[in-house]
CSV table of C-alpha atoms in Angstrom, one decimal:
chain,number,residue,atom,x,y,z
A,1,MET,CA,10.7,7.5,48.9
A,2,VAL,CA,13.4,5.3,46.0
A,3,LEU,CA,10.6,4.1,44.2
A,4,GLN,CA,10.1,7.9,44.0
A,5,LYS,CA,12.7,9.2,42.7
A,6,GLU,CA,12.6,6.0,39.9
A,7,SER,CA,9.4,7.6,38.8
A,8,VAL,CA,10.6,11.1,39.0
A,9,LYS,CA,13.3,10.9,37.1
A,10,ALA,CA,11.6,8.1,34.7
A,11,LEU,CA,8.7,10.5,33.9
A,12,ASP,CA,11.9,13.8,33.3
A,13,GLU,CA,13.7,10.9,30.4
A,14,GLN,CA,10.3,10.3,29.1
A,15,THR,CA,9.2,14.7,28.7
A,16,ALA,CA,12.9,14.8,27.8
A,17,THR,CA,12.3,12.3,24.5
A,18,LEU,CA,9.5,13.7,23.4
A,19,GLN,CA,11.2,17.0,23.5
A,20,SER,CA,13.7,15.6,21.1
A,21,TYR,CA,11.0,15.4,19.0
A,22,ILE,CA,9.7,18.8,18.5
A,23,CYS,CA,13.8,20.8,18.5
A,24,SER,CA,14.0,17.4,15.3
A,25,PRO,CA,12.6,17.5,12.5
A,26,GLU,CA,14.3,14.6,11.0
A,27,LYS,CA,13.2,12.3,13.9
A,28,GLN,CA,9.6,14.2,13.2
A,29,LYS,CA,10.0,12.6,9.7
A,30,SER,CA,10.7,9.3,11.1
A,31,LEU,CA,8.2,8.9,13.3
A,32,TYR,CA,6.0,9.6,10.4
A,33,LYS,CA,6.7,6.4,8.5
A,34,ARG,CA,7.3,5.1,11.6
A,35,THR,CA,3.9,5.2,12.5
A,36,LEU,CA,2.4,4.4,8.6
A,37,PHE,CA,4.7,0.9,9.4
A,38,VAL,CA,3.1,0.3,12.4
A,39,VAL,CA,-0.8,1.1,12.1
A,40,SER,CA,-0.3,-0.7,8.6
A,41,ILE,CA,1.0,-3.7,10.0
A,42,SER,CA,-1.6,-3.4,13.2
A,43,GLN,CA,-4.4,-3.3,10.2
A,44,ILE,CA,-3.4,-6.7,8.5
A,45,PHE,CA,-4.5,-8.3,11.5
A,46,GLY,CA,-7.9,-6.1,11.8
A,47,GLY,CA,-8.6,-6.7,9.0
A,48,ALA,CA,-9.0,-10.5,8.8
A,49,GLY,CA,-10.8,-9.2,12.2
A,50,LEU,CA,-13.1,-7.5,10.7
A,51,ALA,CA,-14.3,-9.7,7.6
A,52,ALA,CA,-15.6,-12.9,10.5
A,53,GLY,CA,-18.5,-11.0,11.6
A,54,VAL,CA,-18.9,-9.2,7.5
A,55,THR,CA,-19.3,-12.9,6.0
A,56,VAL,CA,-21.0,-15.2,8.5
A,57,GLY,CA,-22.4,-12.8,11.2
A,58,ALA,CA,-26.3,-12.7,9.5
A,59,LEU,CA,-25.9,-16.5,8.5
A,60,LEU,CA,-24.8,-17.6,12.7
A,61,ALA,CA,-27.7,-15.8,13.7
A,62,GLN,CA,-30.4,-17.7,10.7
A,63,GLN,CA,-28.8,-20.7,12.3
A,64,MET,CA,-29.8,-19.7,15.3
A,65,LEU,CA,-33.2,-18.0,15.3
A,66,GLY,CA,-33.9,-20.4,12.6
A,67,THR,CA,-35.7,-17.0,10.2
A,68,GLU,CA,-34.0,-14.7,8.0
A,69,ALA,CA,-36.1,-12.2,9.2
A,70,PHE,CA,-33.0,-10.8,11.9
A,71,ALA,CA,-30.4,-11.3,9.6
A,72,GLY,CA,-29.5,-8.2,9.5
A,73,LEU,CA,-29.4,-8.2,13.5
A,74,PRO,CA,-25.8,-9.5,14.1
A,75,SER,CA,-24.1,-7.1,11.1
A,76,ALA,CA,-27.1,-4.1,13.3
A,77,ILE,CA,-25.8,-5.0,16.6
A,78,LEU,CA,-22.4,-5.5,16.0
A,79,THR,CA,-22.3,-1.0,14.6
A,80,LEU,CA,-23.5,-0.2,17.6
A,81,GLY,CA,-21.3,-1.9,20.0
A,82,SER,CA,-18.8,0.5,17.5
A,83,ALA,CA,-20.6,3.5,17.2
A,84,VAL,CA,-19.9,3.3,21.4
A,85,ALA,CA,-16.5,1.6,20.3
A,86,ALA,CA,-16.1,4.5,19.0
A,87,LEU,CA,-17.0,7.0,21.3
A,88,PHE,CA,-14.5,5.7,23.7
A,89,VAL,CA,-11.6,5.4,22.0
A,90,GLY,CA,-12.2,8.1,20.7
A,91,LYS,CA,-11.8,9.6,23.7
A,92,LEU,CA,-8.9,7.7,25.0
A,93,SER,CA,-7.1,8.4,22.2
A,94,GLN,CA,-7.6,12.1,23.4
A,95,ARG,CA,-6.6,11.5,26.4
A,96,TYR,CA,-3.5,8.7,26.5
A,97,GLY,CA,-2.6,8.9,23.0
A,98,ARG,CA,-3.1,6.6,19.9
A,99,ARG,CA,-1.5,3.8,21.6
A,100,THR,CA,-3.2,3.4,24.5
A,101,GLY,CA,-6.9,3.8,22.3
A,102,LEU,CA,-6.2,1.6,19.6
A,103,SER,CA,-4.6,-1.1,22.1
A,104,ALA,CA,-7.7,-1.8,23.8
A,105,GLY,CA,-10.1,-1.4,21.2
A,106,PHE,CA,-9.0,-4.6,19.4
A,107,ILE,CA,-8.0,-6.5,22.5
A,108,VAL,CA,-11.9,-6.0,23.4
A,109,GLY,CA,-13.1,-7.0,19.9
A,110,GLY,CA,-11.2,-9.7,20.5
A,111,LEU,CA,-12.9,-10.7,23.6
A,112,GLY,CA,-15.9,-10.3,21.8
A,113,ALA,CA,-15.1,-13.4,18.6
A,114,ILE,CA,-14.5,-14.8,21.8
A,115,GLY,CA,-17.7,-14.6,23.3
A,116,VAL,CA,-19.7,-15.0,19.5
A,117,ILE,CA,-17.4,-18.9,19.7
A,118,ILE,CA,-18.6,-19.9,23.0
A,119,ALA,CA,-22.8,-19.0,21.5
A,120,ALA,CA,-22.3,-20.3,18.8
A,121,ILE,CA,-20.7,-24.0,21.5
A,122,ILE,CA,-24.3,-23.9,23.6
A,123,ASN,CA,-26.4,-22.8,20.6
A,124,SER,CA,-27.1,-19.6,22.5
A,125,ALA,CA,-28.9,-16.5,21.1
A,126,TYR,CA,-28.2,-15.0,24.1
A,127,LEU,CA,-25.1,-14.9,24.3
A,128,LEU,CA,-24.4,-14.4,20.9
A,129,PHE,CA,-26.1,-10.7,20.2
A,130,PRO,CA,-24.4,-9.1,23.5
A,131,SER,CA,-20.8,-11.0,22.3
A,132,LEU,CA,-21.4,-9.4,18.9
A,133,LEU,CA,-22.3,-5.8,20.4
A,134,VAL,CA,-18.1,-6.3,22.2
A,135,TYR,CA,-16.8,-7.8,18.6
A,136,GLY,CA,-18.0,-4.4,17.4
A,137,ALA,CA,-15.3,-2.3,19.3
A,138,GLY,CA,-12.4,-4.1,16.9
A,139,THR,CA,-14.4,-2.7,13.9
A,140,ALA,CA,-15.0,0.4,15.8
A,141,THR,CA,-10.9,0.7,15.9
A,142,ASN,CA,-9.3,-0.5,12.7
A,143,LEU,CA,-12.1,1.8,11.0
A,144,GLN,CA,-9.8,4.2,14.0
A,145,ALA,CA,-7.0,3.3,13.5
A,146,ARG,CA,-6.8,5.9,10.2
A,147,TYR,CA,-7.0,8.6,11.2
A,148,ALA,CA,-3.4,7.5,13.5
A,149,GLY,CA,-1.3,8.6,9.8
A,150,THR,CA,-2.3,12.0,9.8
A,151,ASP,CA,-1.6,13.4,13.7
A,152,LEU,CA,1.6,14.2,11.4
A,153,ALA,CA,1.4,14.6,7.8
A,154,ASN,CA,0.6,17.4,5.9
A,155,SER,CA,-2.9,18.8,4.9
A,156,LYS,CA,-1.7,17.9,1.3
A,157,GLN,CA,-0.9,14.3,1.8
A,158,ARG,CA,-3.5,13.7,4.6
A,159,ALA,CA,-5.8,11.5,2.2
A,160,THR,CA,-2.4,9.7,1.3
A,161,ALA,CA,-2.2,9.4,4.4
A,162,ILE,CA,-5.3,8.1,5.4
A,163,SER,CA,-5.4,5.8,2.4
A,164,MET,CA,-1.7,4.5,3.7
A,165,THR,CA,-2.7,3.1,6.9
A,166,MET,CA,-6.3,1.8,5.0
A,167,VAL,CA,-4.4,-0.4,2.4
A,168,PHE,CA,-3.1,-2.7,4.5
A,169,THR,CA,-6.4,-3.6,5.8
A,170,THR,CA,-7.1,-5.7,1.9
A,171,PHE,CA,-4.3,-8.3,3.0
A,172,GLY,CA,-6.4,-9.6,6.1
A,173,ALA,CA,-9.8,-8.6,5.2
A,174,VAL,CA,-9.3,-10.9,2.1
A,175,ALA,CA,-7.8,-13.3,3.6
A,176,GLY,CA,-10.2,-13.4,6.0
A,177,PRO,CA,-13.8,-14.3,3.8
A,178,ASN,CA,-11.4,-16.9,1.8
A,179,LEU,CA,-11.0,-18.4,4.6
A,180,VAL,CA,-14.2,-19.5,5.6
A,181,ASN,CA,-14.0,-22.9,4.8
A,182,VAL,CA,-10.4,-23.2,6.3
A,183,MET,CA,-11.9,-22.2,9.2
A,184,GLY,CA,-15.1,-23.9,9.4
A,185,ASN,CA,-13.3,-27.0,9.0
A,186,PHE,CA,-10.6,-26.1,11.5
A,187,ALA,CA,-13.8,-25.2,14.2
A,188,LEU,CA,-15.4,-28.5,13.4
A,189,SER,CA,-12.1,-30.2,14.0
A,190,ILE,CA,-12.4,-29.2,17.6
A,191,GLY,CA,-15.9,-30.1,17.4
A,192,VAL,CA,-16.5,-25.8,17.5
A,193,PRO,CA,-19.7,-25.5,14.6
A,194,SER,CA,-18.2,-24.4,11.6
A,195,LEU,CA,-19.7,-20.8,10.8
A,196,ALA,CA,-17.4,-19.8,14.3
A,197,GLY,CA,-14.6,-20.6,12.9
A,198,PRO,CA,-13.8,-17.3,11.1
A,199,PHE,CA,-14.7,-15.1,15.0
A,200,ILE,CA,-11.7,-17.5,15.7
A,201,LEU,CA,-9.4,-16.1,13.5
A,202,ALA,CA,-11.4,-13.0,14.3
A,203,ALA,CA,-10.4,-12.9,17.9
A,204,THR,CA,-6.7,-14.0,17.0
A,205,ALA,CA,-6.3,-11.1,14.7
A,206,TYR,CA,-7.4,-8.6,16.6
A,207,ILE,CA,-5.7,-9.7,19.8
A,208,LEU,CA,-2.6,-9.6,17.5
A,209,ALA,CA,-3.5,-5.6,16.5
A,210,GLY,CA,-3.6,-5.1,20.4
A,211,VAL,CA,-0.2,-5.9,21.0
A,212,VAL,CA,1.1,-4.7,18.1
A,213,LEU,CA,0.1,-1.0,19.0
A,214,PHE,CA,0.6,-1.4,22.8
A,215,ILE,CA,4.6,-1.8,22.3
A,216,MET,CA,5.4,-0.3,18.9
A,217,LEU,CA,3.6,2.8,18.9
A,218,ARG,CA,6.1,4.7,20.6
A,219,PRO,CA,6.5,7.7,21.2
A,220,ASP,CA,2.2,8.9,20.2
A,221,PRO,CA,2.4,10.6,17.5
A,222,LEU,CA,-1.2,12.7,18.7
A,223,VAL,CA,1.2,13.6,21.6
A,224,ILE,CA,3.8,14.8,19.0
A,225,ALA,CA,1.5,16.5,17.2
A,226,ARG,CA,-0.3,18.6,19.9
A,227,MET,CA,3.4,19.2,21.0
A,228,LEU,CA,4.3,20.7,17.7
A,229,GLU,CA,1.2,22.2,17.7
A,230,ALA,CA,1.6,24.1,21.0
A,231,THR,CA,4.4,25.2,20.4
A,232,ASN,CA,2.9,27.2,17.4
A,233,GLN,CA,5.8,25.0,14.6
A,234,GLU,CA,6.0,25.9,11.3
A,235,PRO,CA,6.9,22.4,9.2
A,236,ILE,CA,10.1,23.1,8.1
A,237,ASP,CA,9.7,20.0,4.7
A,238,LYS,CA,6.3,20.6,4.5
A,239,GLY,CA,6.2,17.2,3.2
A,240,HIS,CA,5.0,15.5,5.9
A,241,LEU,CA,5.0,17.4,8.7
A,242,THR,CA,2.6,18.8,11.1
A,243,ALA,CA,0.2,21.5,9.5
A,244,THR,CA,-0.9,24.2,11.4
A,245,GLU,CA,-4.9,25.1,11.7
A,246,HIS,CA,-5.8,25.8,14.8
A,247,THR,CA,-9.0,26.6,13.9
A,248,GLU,CA,-12.3,24.7,13.8
A,249,ASP,CA,-14.7,24.2,10.9
A,250,LYS,CA,-17.7,22.7,11.3
A,251,LYS,CA,-19.0,23.1,8.4
A,252,GLY,CA,-16.2,21.1,7.5
A,253,ILE,CA,-17.0,18.1,9.9
A,254,MET,CA,-20.7,18.5,8.8
A,255,VAL,CA,-19.6,17.1,5.7
A,256,GLY,CA,-17.2,14.8,5.9
A,257,ALA,CA,-19.2,13.4,8.6
A,258,THR,CA,-22.4,13.0,6.4
A,259,ILE,CA,-20.6,11.9,3.5
A,260,MET,CA,-19.3,8.9,5.8
A,261,VAL,CA,-22.9,8.8,7.4
A,262,LEU,CA,-24.8,7.5,3.6
A,263,THR,CA,-21.7,5.9,2.3
A,264,GLN,CA,-22.2,3.4,5.4
A,265,ILE,CA,-25.8,3.5,5.4
A,266,VAL,CA,-25.7,2.3,1.9
A,267,MET,CA,-23.0,-0.2,1.7
A,268,VAL,CA,-24.2,-2.5,5.2
A,269,ALA,CA,-27.4,-2.8,4.1
A,270,ILE,CA,-26.8,-4.4,0.9
A,271,MET,CA,-23.9,-6.3,2.5
A,272,THR,CA,-25.6,-7.7,4.7
A,273,MET,CA,-28.0,-8.9,3.0
A,274,THR,CA,-26.3,-10.5,-0.4
A,275,PRO,CA,-24.6,-14.2,1.8
A,276,VAL,CA,-28.9,-14.7,2.4
A,277,HIS,CA,-29.4,-13.4,-0.7
A,278,MET,CA,-26.9,-15.7,-2.5
A,279,ARG,CA,-27.3,-19.2,-0.6
A,280,HIS,CA,-31.2,-18.5,-2.0
A,281,HIS,CA,-29.7,-18.6,-4.9
A,282,GLY,CA,-28.4,-22.0,-4.0
A,283,HIS,CA,-24.7,-20.6,-3.7
A,284,SER,CA,-21.7,-22.4,-1.4
A,285,LEU,CA,-20.0,-20.7,1.7
A,286,GLY,CA,-17.4,-20.4,-0.1
A,287,ALA,CA,-19.1,-18.5,-3.4
A,288,VAL,CA,-20.0,-16.1,0.0
A,289,GLY,CA,-16.7,-16.0,1.0
A,290,LEU,CA,-15.6,-15.7,-2.7
A,291,VAL,CA,-17.5,-12.3,-3.2
A,292,ILE,CA,-17.0,-10.4,0.5
A,293,GLY,CA,-13.5,-11.2,0.1
A,294,PHE,CA,-13.6,-8.7,-3.4
A,295,HIS,CA,-16.7,-6.2,-1.5
A,296,ILE,CA,-13.5,-6.3,1.3
A,297,GLY,CA,-11.0,-5.5,-1.4
A,298,ALA,CA,-12.5,-3.2,-3.1
A,299,MET,CA,-13.3,-1.4,-0.2
A,300,TYR,CA,-9.4,-0.9,0.5
A,301,LEU,CA,-7.1,-2.1,-1.9
A,302,PRO,CA,-7.8,1.4,-4.3
A,303,SER,CA,-6.5,3.3,-0.9
A,304,LEU,CA,-3.3,4.3,-2.5
A,305,ILE,CA,-5.1,5.5,-5.7
A,306,THR,CA,-8.1,6.6,-4.2
A,307,GLY,CA,-6.2,8.9,-0.9
A,308,PHE,CA,-3.8,10.8,-4.5
A,309,LEU,CA,-7.0,10.9,-5.7
A,310,VAL,CA,-8.8,13.1,-2.9
A,311,ASP,CA,-5.6,15.4,-2.5
A,312,LYS,CA,-4.8,16.7,-6.3
A,313,LEU,CA,-8.6,16.7,-7.4
A,314,GLY,CA,-10.2,17.8,-3.9
A,315,ARG,CA,-12.8,16.4,-1.3
A,316,THR,CA,-16.1,17.1,-2.9
A,317,THR,CA,-15.1,15.9,-6.6
A,318,MET,CA,-14.5,12.3,-4.8
A,319,ALA,CA,-17.3,12.7,-3.0
A,320,ILE,CA,-19.0,12.8,-6.3
A,321,ALA,CA,-17.8,10.1,-7.4
A,322,SER,CA,-18.1,8.3,-5.0
A,323,GLY,CA,-22.4,8.4,-5.1
A,324,THR,CA,-22.1,7.5,-8.9
A,325,THR,CA,-20.6,4.8,-8.2
A,326,LEU,CA,-22.7,2.8,-5.2
A,327,LEU,CA,-25.7,4.4,-7.6
A,328,LEU,CA,-24.3,2.2,-10.6
A,329,ALA,CA,-23.8,-0.3,-7.5
A,330,GLY,CA,-27.1,-1.1,-5.7
A,331,LEU,CA,-28.8,-1.2,-9.9
A,332,LEU,CA,-26.8,-4.0,-10.4
A,333,SER,CA,-26.8,-5.7,-7.3
A,334,ALA,CA,-30.8,-5.2,-8.1
A,335,PHE,CA,-31.1,-6.7,-11.7
A,336,ALA,CA,-27.9,-9.1,-11.9
A,337,PRO,CA,-29.8,-13.0,-11.8
A,338,GLY,CA,-28.9,-14.3,-8.4
A,339,ASP,CA,-27.9,-17.7,-9.9
A,340,SER,CA,-24.4,-15.5,-11.2
A,341,ILE,CA,-21.2,-15.3,-9.4
A,342,VAL,CA,-19.6,-12.3,-11.9
A,343,LEU,CA,-22.1,-9.9,-11.6
A,344,LEU,CA,-22.5,-10.0,-8.0
A,345,ILE,CA,-18.4,-9.6,-7.5
A,346,ILE,CA,-18.7,-6.9,-10.3
A,347,ALA,CA,-21.9,-5.4,-7.7
A,348,LEU,CA,-19.8,-6.5,-4.5
A,349,SER,CA,-16.8,-5.1,-6.0
A,350,LEU,CA,-18.5,-1.3,-6.9
A,351,LEU,CA,-20.6,-0.8,-3.6
A,352,GLY,CA,-16.9,-1.2,-1.8
A,353,LEU,CA,-15.0,0.7,-4.3
A,354,GLY,CA,-18.0,3.9,-3.1
A,355,TRP,CA,-17.3,3.5,0.0
A,356,ASN,CA,-13.9,4.0,-0.3
A,357,PHE,CA,-14.2,6.6,-1.6
A,358,GLY,CA,-16.3,8.5,0.0
A,359,LEU,CA,-15.0,6.7,3.6
A,360,ILE,CA,-11.2,8.7,2.6
A,361,SER,CA,-12.7,12.0,1.2
A,362,GLY,CA,-14.9,12.5,4.1
A,363,THR,CA,-12.4,11.2,6.6
A,364,ALA,CA,-9.8,13.8,5.1
A,365,LEU,CA,-12.4,16.5,5.3
A,366,ILE,CA,-12.9,16.0,9.4
A,367,VAL,CA,-9.2,15.9,9.6
A,368,ASP,CA,-9.0,19.6,7.8
A,369,SER,CA,-11.6,20.1,10.0
A,370,THR,CA,-11.0,19.8,13.0
A,371,LYS,CA,-7.4,20.6,15.5
A,372,THR,CA,-5.1,18.7,17.8
A,373,SER,CA,-5.9,19.6,21.0
A,374,THR,CA,-10.2,18.1,20.1
A,375,ARG,CA,-9.4,15.5,17.2
A,376,ALA,CA,-9.5,12.4,18.9
A,377,LYS,CA,-12.3,13.2,20.5
A,378,THR,CA,-14.5,14.3,17.3
A,379,GLN,CA,-13.2,11.9,15.1
A,380,GLY,CA,-14.7,9.5,17.0
A,381,SER,CA,-18.2,11.1,17.6
A,382,VAL,CA,-17.8,11.5,14.4
A,383,ASP,CA,-17.4,7.5,14.6
A,384,VAL,CA,-19.8,7.0,16.6
A,385,LEU,CA,-22.3,8.8,13.7
A,386,ILE,CA,-21.0,5.7,10.7
A,387,ALA,CA,-21.7,3.1,13.0
A,388,LEU,CA,-25.6,3.8,14.4
A,389,SER,CA,-25.6,4.6,10.6
A,390,GLY,CA,-24.1,0.8,9.2
A,391,ALA,CA,-26.7,-0.2,12.8
A,392,ALA,CA,-29.5,0.7,10.6
A,393,GLY,CA,-28.7,0.4,7.8
A,394,GLY,CA,-28.5,-3.1,8.7
A,395,ALA,CA,-30.7,-4.2,10.5
A,396,SER,CA,-33.8,-2.6,8.4
A,397,SER,CA,-31.8,-4.9,5.1
A,398,GLY,CA,-33.4,-8.3,6.4
A,399,MET,CA,-36.3,-6.7,6.9
A,400,ILE,CA,-36.5,-4.6,3.8
A,401,VAL,CA,-36.0,-8.6,2.1
A,402,ALA,CA,-38.2,-10.4,4.6
A,403,GLY,CA,-40.6,-8.1,3.4
A,404,SER,CA,-40.4,-7.1,-0.3
A,405,SER,CA,-36.4,-8.6,-1.9
A,406,TYR,CA,-33.3,-8.5,-2.5
A,407,LEU,CA,-34.2,-6.2,-5.5
A,408,THR,CA,-36.3,-3.9,-3.4
A,409,LEU,CA,-33.0,-2.9,-0.5
A,410,SER,CA,-30.5,-2.8,-3.7
A,411,LEU,CA,-32.6,-0.3,-5.5
A,412,ILE,CA,-33.5,1.5,-2.7
A,413,GLY,CA,-29.5,1.6,-1.3
A,414,GLY,CA,-29.0,3.2,-5.5
A,415,ILE,CA,-31.3,5.9,-4.9
A,416,LEU,CA,-30.3,7.0,-1.7
A,417,SER,CA,-26.6,7.0,-2.4
A,418,LEU,CA,-27.9,9.8,-4.8
A,419,LEU,CA,-28.5,12.6,-1.7
A,420,LEU,CA,-24.4,13.0,-1.6
A,421,ILE,CA,-24.5,15.1,-4.6
A,422,PRO,CA,-26.2,18.1,-2.8
A,423,VAL,CA,-24.7,17.7,-0.2
A,424,VAL,CA,-21.3,18.1,-1.4
A,425,ILE,CA,-22.2,20.3,-4.1
A,426,TRP,CA,-23.4,23.2,-0.8
A,427,SER,CA,-20.1,22.3,1.3
A,428,ARG,CA,-17.8,23.6,-2.2
A,429,GLY,CA,-17.2,27.1,-1.2
A,430,SER,CA,-15.8,25.5,2.4
A,431,GLU,CA,-13.3,23.1,0.3
A,432,LYS,CA,-10.0,23.5,1.0
């Protein structure tokens, strides 16, 4: 009986706390800023975690299987795991809030990285692939975290809010590939294969990201946003509070999803086989890490500028810029000499930048087109499509290179990016 009373009292106190945010615009603005800060901290760790699979996943599989035909398989498997995780993280977030969904996703991803380390130690491809599947949860969660910053953002600042959380991923994501040699040496010093070293960093980083969100993301921004929408409150400060759109725009969701799916396919396909392409031309593991580091930096570092441009110039304008940039990246990747690190850095940087344009403009369209009562679930479903498209790009990339060449793969990617232009032209009538 005493425990029941204490439970009821705690619930009442929690409800009162949440209500205090509904009645206080100042508290809402403070929560908006704190949410961006907490998510940004988690993104630093998350960025370091995702870099491991990108940098050495294909090389680890190639070493275990003895062929490059399946070198794209790790990327495909971890993005398939990302697809499954995106669905569950979205549903968890919708039901229990961002804090529960995001922290659970990161911790599961960390456990997957531990599985990869064990697989490398015992040289088991049978353990490697299911572990990569679980590791993909971290990638999905790192991507979905970008939505948390938009829950209390006005429609005119959503892309900027997305970019503010994404830009902090740069610190971890750039550091990760450039720590390949350091972590490889550390792994060897403790009796673990060098290629498993980056996954030691990934396991630690993902688990830390989950802990940060679980402890610090209180009260939950999505819960507050839903309460604001339920009470039909108009925002007082147009720069910070929740917009009050209550209708769902299916066309906007379709277009936003298509933009992100196409950019994901092109980016993952070319990125996955670049390390293998470089190793064929005699580049060291450190050089591979340098190129991938620039690539991932370009994926996230320009986010603040991109977010501003998406809010000012429009979603579809920046989506067209995405397609154009990806085309240039594909052409340069195709025709750059394999021994030129400089040109490969430029090509992979353009690849990351084009992806950045597409992700932020597409994400903003998704947020614009959904309502808070279904937003997290819809976002999770869209991210499933993104992950599956990445899986398709990763799986096919190795087969294309094995059957033809890296040049062919890059040209296909560049041409595919042109499909963005008719999609966004069709969508112009629905842009807000």
